[in-house]
Amino acid sequence: MGVDTTATPVVKPEPGELGELVRDLCSARRHWMPSGLGNHLHWGPSVSVETTTLSMARCNRLLEHAVSDFTVTVEAGLPLQVLQQELGRTGQWLAVDPPPGEGDSSIGGLVARGISGGLQHRYPGIRDQLIGLSLWRADGVAAKAGGRVVKNVAGYDLMRLFSGSWGSLGLMQTLTLRTYPLPPARCWALVQGPFAELARLRAALLRSSLTPERVDWWSESLARRHRCSDGGAGPLLCIGLASIASQALDDQLAALSRLAPSCLRLEAAEQDPSGSAAAWQPERGGWLLRLGCPGADPVALLDPVSGDPHGLTGGELCWGAATGLADLRLAASVRPAAVADLRRRCRAAGGFLVVLQAPDQAAREAVPSTPPDAVSLAIKAAFDPLKLLSPGRLPGGP
Ligand SMILES: Cc1cc2nc3c(=O)[nH]c(=O)nc-3n(C[C@H](O)[C@H](O)[C@H](O)COP(=O)(O)OP(=O)(O)OC[C@H]3O[C@@H](n4cnc5c(N)ncnc54)[C@H](O)[C@@H]3O)c2cc1C
């Protein structure tokens, strides 16, 4: 049975208090859960017992921005949007999407979730942008890995281990990430029309010399939510272009329209069409799924779930056309059996499906997480032998 994470006691230590607090929690054999800003703590498998939430909200300093090395070191509680503003002053940025839905993301929470948006088409995922970290093990022992320079390869690669650890292995205190030059010019192309033609355009685009920042499939209902479709026109491709000059963007748009057959409608937008955070509010009480299926046809995969002739119109789907990584929001009325079936089809195609949010606890339990493998269990036992950290959070595990 899951525990309501909003009801657990929350402590918000200063950076200098962290070690003693973690050691105290360990001596008292108290279950606890790391937290960033606490905006998405309820996503993923529920914690299984009462826990104390250790919030990093007061550990939120930007420690060092090595401008010429393109690296930045921050405390885990620093909000992403604050960091982007600071980096922007020097023409740099962290190449991840803004958080979808309500509120900001802490950098620690972003890394602990290990998921970022469609910019993974052009930039590395967050786990590959993390080059160093310091952390507290559950027994209060401090550890460090990586460093502050991009080419540091010494020691264990804890960075990838902690990316996607969902707060189940330790508390990240500081993180060093690589930064990128902020592209001075950006625009978006929205292409809509018959699915088969869109699929051909996608394939031609991926083979071409164009290097978009993102190429995302949007289901029709997502396009409608972003006010990019009047309905009835099927899915669309949202293509993000970036360059050092606006003239180069015009050239890219012209090249794109040469690739697109005339039956497709191509519209250019100067503003990010998904930019309104309010537009991304996940439907309260609905399903929020994360799936990955490189190479699969999104229509074939999703048709039985949405149960309508357009295949993708039933849910709000954003699917990286090259990465095969997607997030899907479905109405609360979609049956757990349909979600379980979708997971089976993802797996059969070599992919995965994770339930981040279910309409209720019964629905969540009807689509249980995959039990962790022996290696994951051994890693958990090595980092947290007393099983104090985020119990139940390691998908399907202790
Ligand atoms: C499909 C998808 C794509 C997303 N893409 C993006 C994106 O591109 N950009 C973006 O900003 N957000 C993105 N998010 C959201 C991102 O995952 C959340 O913003 C993230 O959960 C951080 O929020 P938070 O600081 O409130 O963390 P919380 O909700 O407080 O915590 C989230 C998780 O991280 C753990 N955690 C938090 N801090 C630490 C720490 N210091 N040490 C160890 N564990 C910790 C917690 O235990 C919990 O399991 C995406 C989400 C989805 C579903």
CSV table of C-alpha atoms and ligand atoms in Angstrom, one decimal:
chain,number,residue,atom,x,y,z
A,1,MET,CA,0.0,0.0,0.0
A,2,GLY,CA,1.4,3.4,-0.9
A,3,VAL,CA,1.9,6.3,1.5
A,4,ASP,CA,0.7,9.8,0.9
A,5,THR,CA,4.1,11.6,0.4
A,6,THR,CA,2.4,15.0,1.0
A,7,ALA,CA,1.6,14.0,4.6
A,8,THR,CA,5.1,12.9,5.7
A,9,PRO,CA,7.3,15.1,7.9
A,10,VAL,CA,9.6,17.4,5.9
A,11,VAL,CA,13.0,18.6,7.1
A,12,LYS,CA,14.9,21.4,5.1
A,13,PRO,CA,18.5,21.4,6.3
A,14,GLU,CA,21.2,24.0,5.4
A,15,PRO,CA,24.1,22.5,3.5
A,16,GLY,CA,26.3,22.3,6.6
A,17,GLU,CA,23.7,20.3,8.5
A,18,LEU,CA,23.3,17.5,6.0
A,19,GLY,CA,25.9,15.0,7.2
A,20,GLU,CA,24.8,15.1,10.8
A,21,LEU,CA,21.1,14.9,9.8
A,22,VAL,CA,21.7,11.8,7.6
A,23,ARG,CA,23.7,10.1,10.4
A,24,ASP,CA,20.9,10.9,12.9
A,25,LEU,CA,18.3,9.4,10.6
A,26,CYS,CA,20.5,6.3,10.3
A,27,SER,CA,21.1,5.9,14.0
A,28,ALA,CA,17.3,6.2,14.6
A,29,ARG,CA,16.7,3.7,11.9
A,30,ARG,CA,14.3,6.2,10.4
A,31,HIS,CA,13.1,5.7,6.8
A,32,TRP,CA,13.6,8.8,4.7
A,33,MET,CA,13.4,10.1,1.2
A,34,PRO,CA,15.5,12.7,-0.6
A,35,SER,CA,13.5,15.5,-2.2
A,36,GLY,CA,14.3,18.4,-4.5
A,37,LEU,CA,11.5,21.0,-4.7
A,38,GLY,CA,9.0,18.2,-4.0
A,39,ASN,CA,6.9,19.0,-7.0
A,40,HIS,CA,6.9,15.5,-8.5
A,41,LEU,CA,7.5,13.3,-5.4
A,42,HIS,CA,4.3,11.3,-6.1
A,43,TRP,CA,5.5,10.1,-9.5
A,44,GLY,CA,6.6,6.5,-9.7
A,45,PRO,CA,6.1,3.6,-7.4
A,46,SER,CA,4.7,4.7,-4.0
A,47,VAL,CA,6.9,4.7,-1.0
A,48,SER,CA,5.7,1.7,1.1
A,49,VAL,CA,6.1,3.0,4.7
A,50,GLU,CA,6.0,6.3,6.6
A,51,THR,CA,9.1,8.4,5.7
A,52,THR,CA,10.8,11.7,6.6
A,53,THR,CA,11.2,13.8,3.5
A,54,LEU,CA,14.7,15.4,3.4
A,55,SER,CA,14.2,18.5,1.2
A,56,MET,CA,17.2,20.1,-0.6
A,57,ALA,CA,15.3,23.3,-1.1
A,58,ARG,CA,17.8,25.3,1.1
A,59,CYS,CA,20.8,23.7,-0.6
A,60,ASN,CA,20.4,25.8,-3.7
A,61,ARG,CA,23.6,27.7,-4.5
A,62,LEU,CA,25.3,28.0,-7.8
A,63,LEU,CA,28.9,27.1,-6.6
A,64,GLU,CA,31.0,27.6,-9.7
A,65,HIS,CA,30.4,28.3,-13.3
A,66,ALA,CA,33.6,27.6,-15.3
A,67,VAL,CA,32.6,29.7,-18.3
A,68,SER,CA,35.5,28.8,-20.6
A,69,ASP,CA,35.4,25.1,-19.6
A,70,PHE,CA,31.6,24.9,-20.2
A,71,THR,CA,30.9,23.3,-16.8
A,72,VAL,CA,28.8,24.4,-13.8
A,73,THR,CA,28.7,23.1,-10.2
A,74,VAL,CA,25.5,23.5,-8.2
A,75,GLU,CA,23.9,22.4,-5.0
A,76,ALA,CA,21.2,19.8,-5.7
A,77,GLY,CA,18.3,22.0,-4.7
A,78,LEU,CA,19.0,24.8,-7.2
A,79,PRO,CA,15.9,25.3,-9.4
A,80,LEU,CA,16.5,24.6,-13.1
A,81,GLN,CA,15.0,27.9,-14.3
A,82,VAL,CA,17.2,29.9,-11.9
A,83,LEU,CA,20.3,28.1,-13.2
A,84,GLN,CA,19.2,28.7,-16.8
A,85,GLN,CA,18.9,32.5,-16.1
A,86,GLU,CA,22.4,32.6,-14.6
A,87,LEU,CA,23.9,30.6,-17.4
A,88,GLY,CA,22.1,32.7,-20.0
A,89,ARG,CA,24.0,35.8,-18.9
A,90,THR,CA,27.1,34.3,-20.4
A,91,GLY,CA,25.3,32.9,-23.5
A,92,GLN,CA,25.3,29.3,-22.1
A,93,TRP,CA,22.6,26.9,-21.0
A,94,LEU,CA,21.9,23.4,-19.7
A,95,ALA,CA,20.5,21.5,-22.7
A,96,VAL,CA,17.3,20.2,-21.1
A,97,ASP,CA,13.7,21.1,-21.6
A,98,PRO,CA,11.9,23.2,-19.0
A,99,PRO,CA,9.9,21.1,-16.6
A,100,PRO,CA,6.5,20.0,-17.9
A,101,GLY,CA,3.5,20.8,-15.7
A,102,GLU,CA,3.4,22.7,-12.4
A,103,GLY,CA,6.4,24.2,-10.7
A,104,ASP,CA,10.2,24.1,-11.3
A,105,SER,CA,12.6,21.2,-11.1
A,106,SER,CA,15.6,21.0,-8.8
A,107,ILE,CA,18.8,19.9,-10.6
A,108,GLY,CA,19.1,17.0,-8.1
A,109,GLY,CA,15.5,16.0,-8.8
A,110,LEU,CA,16.0,16.2,-12.5
A,111,VAL,CA,19.1,13.9,-12.3
A,112,ALA,CA,17.4,11.5,-9.8
A,113,ARG,CA,14.5,11.1,-12.2
A,114,GLY,CA,16.9,10.7,-15.1
A,115,ILE,CA,14.4,11.9,-17.6
A,116,SER,CA,14.4,15.0,-19.8
A,117,GLY,CA,12.4,16.0,-22.9
A,118,GLY,CA,12.7,16.0,-26.6
A,119,LEU,CA,16.0,18.0,-26.7
A,120,GLN,CA,17.6,14.5,-26.4
A,121,HIS,CA,17.3,14.4,-30.1
A,122,ARG,CA,20.3,16.7,-30.5
A,123,TYR,CA,21.9,16.8,-27.0
A,124,PRO,CA,22.9,14.1,-24.6
A,125,GLY,CA,20.4,13.0,-22.0
A,126,ILE,CA,20.9,14.4,-18.5
A,127,ARG,CA,22.8,11.3,-17.3
A,128,ASP,CA,25.5,12.1,-20.0
A,129,GLN,CA,25.6,15.8,-19.1
A,130,LEU,CA,26.5,15.0,-15.4
A,131,ILE,CA,30.3,14.9,-15.0
A,132,GLY,CA,30.7,14.9,-11.2
A,133,LEU,CA,28.8,14.7,-8.0
A,134,SER,CA,29.1,14.6,-4.2
A,135,LEU,CA,26.6,12.6,-2.1
A,136,TRP,CA,25.7,11.2,1.2
A,137,ARG,CA,25.2,7.5,1.6
A,138,ALA,CA,22.3,6.4,3.8
A,139,ASP,CA,24.7,5.6,6.6
A,140,GLY,CA,26.0,9.2,6.6
A,141,VAL,CA,29.3,8.5,4.8
A,142,ALA,CA,30.2,11.2,2.3
A,143,ALA,CA,31.3,10.1,-1.2
A,144,LYS,CA,32.4,11.9,-4.4
A,145,ALA,CA,32.7,10.8,-8.0
A,146,GLY,CA,33.8,12.3,-11.3
A,147,GLY,CA,35.1,15.8,-11.2
A,148,ARG,CA,34.7,19.4,-12.5
A,149,VAL,CA,36.2,18.9,-16.0
A,150,VAL,CA,34.6,17.1,-18.9
A,151,LYS,CA,37.5,14.7,-19.5
A,152,ASN,CA,37.7,13.4,-16.0
A,153,VAL,CA,37.4,9.6,-16.2
A,154,ALA,CA,38.9,8.5,-12.9
A,155,GLY,CA,37.0,6.4,-10.3
A,156,TYR,CA,33.6,4.7,-10.4
A,157,ASP,CA,30.9,6.2,-12.7
A,158,LEU,CA,28.4,7.0,-10.0
A,159,MET,CA,27.0,9.7,-12.2
A,160,ARG,CA,25.1,7.3,-14.4
A,161,LEU,CA,24.2,5.1,-11.4
A,162,PHE,CA,22.5,8.0,-9.7
A,163,SER,CA,20.8,9.2,-12.8
A,164,GLY,CA,17.4,7.6,-12.6
A,165,SER,CA,18.0,6.3,-9.1
A,166,TRP,CA,14.7,8.0,-7.9
A,167,GLY,CA,16.2,8.8,-4.5
A,168,SER,CA,16.8,5.1,-3.6
A,169,LEU,CA,20.6,5.0,-3.4
A,170,GLY,CA,21.7,8.2,-1.7
A,171,LEU,CA,21.4,12.0,-1.3
A,172,MET,CA,23.1,14.0,-4.0
A,173,GLN,CA,24.5,17.2,-2.5
A,174,THR,CA,26.4,18.9,-5.4
A,175,LEU,CA,26.4,18.2,-9.1
A,176,THR,CA,28.8,19.3,-11.9
A,177,LEU,CA,27.2,19.4,-15.3
A,178,ARG,CA,28.4,20.4,-18.8
A,179,THR,CA,26.9,23.5,-20.3
A,180,TYR,CA,26.4,24.4,-24.0
A,181,PRO,CA,26.4,27.6,-26.0
A,182,LEU,CA,22.9,29.0,-26.1
A,183,PRO,CA,21.8,29.1,-29.8
A,184,PRO,CA,21.0,32.8,-30.7
A,185,ALA,CA,18.3,31.9,-33.2
A,186,ARG,CA,15.5,29.4,-32.9
A,187,CYS,CA,12.2,28.5,-34.6
A,188,TRP,CA,9.8,25.7,-34.8
A,189,ALA,CA,8.1,24.0,-37.7
A,190,LEU,CA,4.8,22.2,-37.3
A,191,VAL,CA,4.0,19.7,-40.0
A,192,GLN,CA,0.6,18.1,-40.2
A,193,GLY,CA,-1.1,15.8,-42.7
A,194,PRO,CA,-1.6,12.1,-43.5
A,195,PHE,CA,0.4,9.9,-41.2
A,196,ALA,CA,2.1,7.9,-43.9
A,197,GLU,CA,3.5,11.1,-45.5
A,198,LEU,CA,4.6,12.4,-42.1
A,199,ALA,CA,6.4,9.1,-41.5
A,200,ARG,CA,8.2,9.5,-44.8
A,201,LEU,CA,9.1,13.1,-44.0
A,202,ARG,CA,10.5,12.0,-40.6
A,203,ALA,CA,12.7,9.3,-42.3
A,204,ALA,CA,13.9,11.8,-44.9
A,205,LEU,CA,14.7,14.4,-42.2
A,206,LEU,CA,16.7,12.0,-40.1
A,207,ARG,CA,18.7,11.0,-43.2
A,208,SER,CA,19.3,14.6,-44.3
A,209,SER,CA,22.1,17.0,-43.3
A,210,LEU,CA,19.6,19.1,-41.2
A,211,THR,CA,20.3,18.9,-37.4
A,212,PRO,CA,17.1,19.9,-35.6
A,213,GLU,CA,17.1,20.2,-31.8
A,214,ARG,CA,14.0,18.1,-31.6
A,215,VAL,CA,11.7,16.1,-33.8
A,216,ASP,CA,8.7,15.1,-31.8
A,217,TRP,CA,5.5,13.2,-32.8
A,218,TRP,CA,2.5,14.9,-31.2
A,219,SER,CA,-0.7,13.1,-31.0
A,220,GLU,CA,-3.7,15.1,-32.3
A,221,SER,CA,-5.0,15.7,-28.8
A,222,LEU,CA,-1.7,17.1,-27.7
A,223,ALA,CA,-1.6,19.4,-30.7
A,224,ARG,CA,-5.1,20.6,-29.8
A,225,ARG,CA,-4.0,21.3,-26.2
A,226,HIS,CA,-1.2,23.4,-27.6
A,227,ARG,CA,-3.6,25.1,-29.9
A,228,CYS,CA,-1.7,23.9,-33.0
A,229,SER,CA,-4.6,21.9,-34.5
A,230,ASP,CA,-8.3,22.4,-35.0
A,231,GLY,CA,-8.9,18.7,-34.8
A,232,GLY,CA,-9.5,15.9,-37.4
A,233,ALA,CA,-6.1,16.4,-39.0
A,234,GLY,CA,-4.2,13.6,-37.2
A,235,PRO,CA,-0.8,13.7,-35.5
A,236,LEU,CA,1.8,16.2,-36.3
A,237,LEU,CA,5.6,16.5,-36.3
A,238,CYS,CA,7.0,19.3,-34.1
A,239,ILE,CA,10.5,20.2,-35.4
A,240,GLY,CA,12.7,22.5,-33.4
A,241,LEU,CA,15.5,24.3,-35.3
A,242,ALA,CA,18.4,26.2,-33.9
A,243,SER,CA,21.3,28.1,-35.4
A,244,ILE,CA,23.7,30.9,-34.9
A,245,ALA,CA,21.9,33.2,-37.3
A,246,SER,CA,18.3,33.7,-38.3
A,247,GLN,CA,19.3,33.6,-42.0
A,248,ALA,CA,20.5,30.0,-41.4
A,249,LEU,CA,17.1,29.2,-39.9
A,250,ASP,CA,15.4,30.4,-43.0
A,251,ASP,CA,17.6,28.2,-45.1
A,252,GLN,CA,16.8,25.2,-42.8
A,253,LEU,CA,13.1,25.9,-43.1
A,254,ALA,CA,13.4,26.1,-46.9
A,255,ALA,CA,15.3,22.8,-46.9
A,256,LEU,CA,12.6,21.3,-44.7
A,257,SER,CA,9.8,22.4,-47.0
A,258,ARG,CA,11.6,20.9,-50.0
A,259,LEU,CA,11.6,17.5,-48.1
A,260,ALA,CA,7.9,17.8,-47.3
A,261,PRO,CA,5.4,16.6,-49.9
A,262,SER,CA,2.8,19.2,-50.9
A,263,CYS,CA,0.0,17.3,-49.1
A,264,LEU,CA,1.6,18.2,-45.8
A,265,ARG,CA,0.8,21.5,-44.1
A,266,LEU,CA,4.0,23.2,-42.8
A,267,GLU,CA,3.7,26.2,-40.4
A,268,ALA,CA,6.7,28.0,-38.9
A,269,ALA,CA,6.5,29.4,-35.4
A,270,GLU,CA,8.8,31.9,-33.7
A,271,GLN,CA,7.8,30.9,-30.2
A,272,ASP,CA,8.0,27.4,-28.7
A,273,PRO,CA,4.5,26.0,-29.4
A,274,SER,CA,4.8,23.9,-26.2
A,275,GLY,CA,6.1,26.8,-24.2
A,276,SER,CA,3.1,27.4,-22.0
A,277,ALA,CA,3.7,25.5,-18.8
A,278,ALA,CA,0.0,25.6,-18.1
A,279,ALA,CA,-0.7,23.7,-21.2
A,280,TRP,CA,1.3,20.7,-19.9
A,281,GLN,CA,-0.7,20.2,-16.7
A,282,PRO,CA,-1.1,16.4,-16.5
A,283,GLU,CA,-4.8,15.7,-16.2
A,284,ARG,CA,-5.5,15.4,-12.5
A,285,GLY,CA,-6.2,11.8,-11.7
A,286,GLY,CA,-5.2,10.5,-15.2
A,287,TRP,CA,-2.3,8.3,-16.3
A,288,LEU,CA,1.2,9.6,-16.9
A,289,LEU,CA,3.4,7.1,-18.6
A,290,ARG,CA,7.0,7.2,-19.7
A,291,LEU,CA,7.8,4.8,-22.5
A,292,GLY,CA,10.7,4.1,-24.8
A,293,CYS,CA,10.5,2.1,-28.0
A,294,PRO,CA,13.2,3.1,-30.5
A,295,GLY,CA,12.2,2.2,-34.1
A,296,ALA,CA,8.5,1.4,-33.3
A,297,ASP,CA,5.6,2.9,-35.2
A,298,PRO,CA,3.7,5.0,-32.6
A,299,VAL,CA,0.4,4.5,-34.4
A,300,ALA,CA,0.7,0.7,-34.4
A,301,LEU,CA,1.8,0.7,-30.8
A,302,LEU,CA,-0.9,2.9,-29.4
A,303,ASP,CA,-3.9,2.2,-31.5
A,304,PRO,CA,-5.4,-0.5,-29.3
A,305,VAL,CA,-5.1,1.9,-26.2
A,306,SER,CA,-6.7,4.9,-27.8
A,307,GLY,CA,-9.2,2.8,-29.6
A,308,ASP,CA,-10.0,5.2,-32.4
A,309,PRO,CA,-9.4,5.4,-36.1
A,310,HIS,CA,-6.6,7.9,-35.8
A,311,GLY,CA,-4.6,5.8,-33.4
A,312,LEU,CA,-2.9,8.6,-31.6
A,313,THR,CA,-5.8,10.9,-30.8
A,314,GLY,CA,-6.9,9.2,-27.6
A,315,GLY,CA,-4.0,10.2,-25.5
A,316,GLU,CA,-1.6,13.2,-25.2
A,317,LEU,CA,1.5,11.7,-26.7
A,318,CYS,CA,4.9,13.4,-27.2
A,319,TRP,CA,7.2,10.9,-28.8
A,320,GLY,CA,10.8,11.6,-29.8
A,321,ALA,CA,10.9,10.6,-33.5
A,322,ALA,CA,14.5,9.5,-33.4
A,323,THR,CA,15.0,8.6,-29.7
A,324,GLY,CA,11.7,6.6,-29.4
A,325,LEU,CA,11.4,8.1,-25.9
A,326,ALA,CA,7.9,9.3,-25.1
A,327,ASP,CA,5.5,10.6,-22.5
A,328,LEU,CA,1.9,9.8,-22.7
A,329,ARG,CA,-1.0,11.1,-20.7
A,330,LEU,CA,-4.2,9.1,-20.8
A,331,ALA,CA,-7.6,9.8,-19.3
A,332,ALA,CA,-8.4,8.3,-15.9
A,333,SER,CA,-11.1,6.2,-17.7
A,334,VAL,CA,-8.5,4.2,-19.6
A,335,ARG,CA,-8.5,0.7,-18.0
A,336,PRO,CA,-5.3,-0.6,-16.3
A,337,ALA,CA,-5.6,-3.7,-18.5
A,338,ALA,CA,-5.1,-1.5,-21.6
A,339,VAL,CA,-2.0,0.1,-20.0
A,340,ALA,CA,-0.6,-3.4,-19.1
A,341,ASP,CA,-1.2,-4.5,-22.7
A,342,LEU,CA,0.6,-1.4,-24.0
A,343,ARG,CA,3.5,-2.3,-21.7
A,344,ARG,CA,3.6,-5.8,-23.1
A,345,ARG,CA,3.7,-4.5,-26.7
A,346,CYS,CA,6.5,-2.0,-25.8
A,347,ARG,CA,8.5,-4.9,-24.3
A,348,ALA,CA,7.8,-7.1,-27.3
A,349,ALA,CA,9.3,-4.3,-29.5
A,350,GLY,CA,12.4,-4.1,-27.2
A,351,GLY,CA,11.2,-1.1,-25.2
A,352,PHE,CA,9.8,-0.3,-21.8
A,353,LEU,CA,6.9,1.5,-20.1
A,354,VAL,CA,7.0,3.1,-16.6
A,355,VAL,CA,3.8,4.3,-14.8
A,356,LEU,CA,4.7,7.7,-13.3
A,357,GLN,CA,1.1,8.5,-12.3
A,358,ALA,CA,-2.0,6.3,-12.1
A,359,PRO,CA,-5.6,7.4,-11.5
A,360,ASP,CA,-5.6,5.8,-8.1
A,361,GLN,CA,-3.8,3.2,-6.0
A,362,ALA,CA,-5.9,0.3,-7.2
A,363,ALA,CA,-5.0,1.2,-10.8
A,364,ARG,CA,-1.3,1.5,-9.9
A,365,GLU,CA,-1.3,-1.9,-8.3
A,366,ALA,CA,-3.0,-3.4,-11.3
A,367,VAL,CA,0.0,-2.4,-13.4
A,368,PRO,CA,2.9,-3.3,-11.1
A,369,SER,CA,6.4,-2.3,-11.6
A,370,THR,CA,8.9,-4.7,-13.1
A,371,PRO,CA,10.9,-6.4,-10.3
A,372,PRO,CA,14.5,-5.2,-10.2
A,373,ASP,CA,17.2,-7.5,-11.4
A,374,ALA,CA,19.9,-9.1,-9.2
A,375,VAL,CA,22.4,-6.3,-10.1
A,376,SER,CA,20.0,-3.5,-9.1
A,377,LEU,CA,19.3,-5.3,-5.8
A,378,ALA,CA,23.0,-5.8,-5.1
A,379,ILE,CA,23.7,-2.1,-5.8
A,380,LYS,CA,20.8,-1.1,-3.5
A,381,ALA,CA,22.1,-3.4,-0.7
A,382,ALA,CA,25.6,-1.9,-1.1
A,383,PHE,CA,24.5,1.7,-0.9
A,384,ASP,CA,21.6,1.3,1.6
A,385,PRO,CA,22.1,-2.0,3.6
A,386,LEU,CA,19.5,-1.0,6.2
A,387,LYS,CA,16.9,-0.2,3.5
A,388,LEU,CA,16.2,3.2,5.0
A,389,LEU,CA,16.0,5.2,1.8
A,390,SER,CA,12.8,5.6,-0.2
A,391,PRO,CA,11.4,2.2,0.6
A,392,GLY,CA,9.4,0.8,-2.3
A,393,ARG,CA,10.7,3.5,-4.7
A,394,LEU,CA,13.3,1.3,-6.5
A,395,PRO,CA,10.8,0.0,-9.0
A,396,GLY,CA,9.4,-3.3,-7.7
A,397,GLY,CA,12.2,-3.5,-5.1
A,398,PRO,CA,12.8,-3.0,-1.4
B,1,LIG,C1,8.5,12.6,-19.7
B,1,LIG,C2,9.1,13.6,-18.8
B,1,LIG,C3,10.0,14.4,-19.2
B,1,LIG,C4,10.6,15.4,-18.4
B,1,LIG,N1,11.5,16.2,-18.9
B,1,LIG,C5,11.9,17.2,-18.1
B,1,LIG,C6,12.8,18.2,-18.6
B,1,LIG,O1,13.3,18.1,-19.7
B,1,LIG,N2,13.2,19.2,-17.7
B,1,LIG,C7,12.8,19.2,-16.4
B,1,LIG,O2,13.2,20.1,-15.7
B,1,LIG,N3,12.0,18.3,-15.9
B,1,LIG,C8,11.5,17.3,-16.7
B,1,LIG,N4,10.7,16.4,-16.2
B,1,LIG,C9,10.3,16.5,-14.8
B,1,LIG,C10,11.4,16.1,-13.9
B,1,LIG,O3,11.5,14.7,-13.9
B,1,LIG,C11,11.0,16.6,-12.5
B,1,LIG,O4,11.1,18.0,-12.7
B,1,LIG,C12,11.9,16.1,-11.4
B,1,LIG,O5,11.1,15.2,-10.7
B,1,LIG,C13,12.4,17.2,-10.5
B,1,LIG,O6,11.4,17.8,-9.7
B,1,LIG,P1,11.7,18.2,-8.1
B,1,LIG,O7,12.9,19.0,-7.9
B,1,LIG,O8,10.4,18.7,-7.6
B,1,LIG,O9,12.0,16.7,-7.5
B,1,LIG,P2,11.2,15.9,-6.4
B,1,LIG,O10,9.8,15.8,-6.9
B,1,LIG,O11,11.4,16.5,-5.1
B,1,LIG,O12,12.0,14.5,-6.5
B,1,LIG,C14,11.9,13.7,-7.6
B,1,LIG,C15,12.7,12.4,-7.4
B,1,LIG,O13,14.1,12.7,-7.2
B,1,LIG,C16,14.6,12.3,-6.0
B,1,LIG,N5,15.5,13.3,-5.5
B,1,LIG,C17,15.3,14.6,-5.5
B,1,LIG,N6,16.4,15.3,-5.1
B,1,LIG,C18,17.3,14.4,-4.9
B,1,LIG,C19,18.7,14.4,-4.4
B,1,LIG,N7,19.3,15.6,-4.1
B,1,LIG,N8,19.3,13.3,-4.3
B,1,LIG,C20,18.8,12.1,-4.5
B,1,LIG,N9,17.5,12.0,-5.0
B,1,LIG,C21,16.8,13.1,-5.1
B,1,LIG,C22,13.3,12.1,-5.1
B,1,LIG,O14,13.5,11.2,-4.1
B,1,LIG,C23,12.3,11.7,-6.1
B,1,LIG,O15,12.3,10.3,-6.3
B,1,LIG,C24,10.2,15.4,-17.0
B,1,LIG,C25,9.2,14.6,-16.6
B,1,LIG,C26,8.6,13.6,-17.4
B,1,LIG,C27,7.6,12.7,-16.9
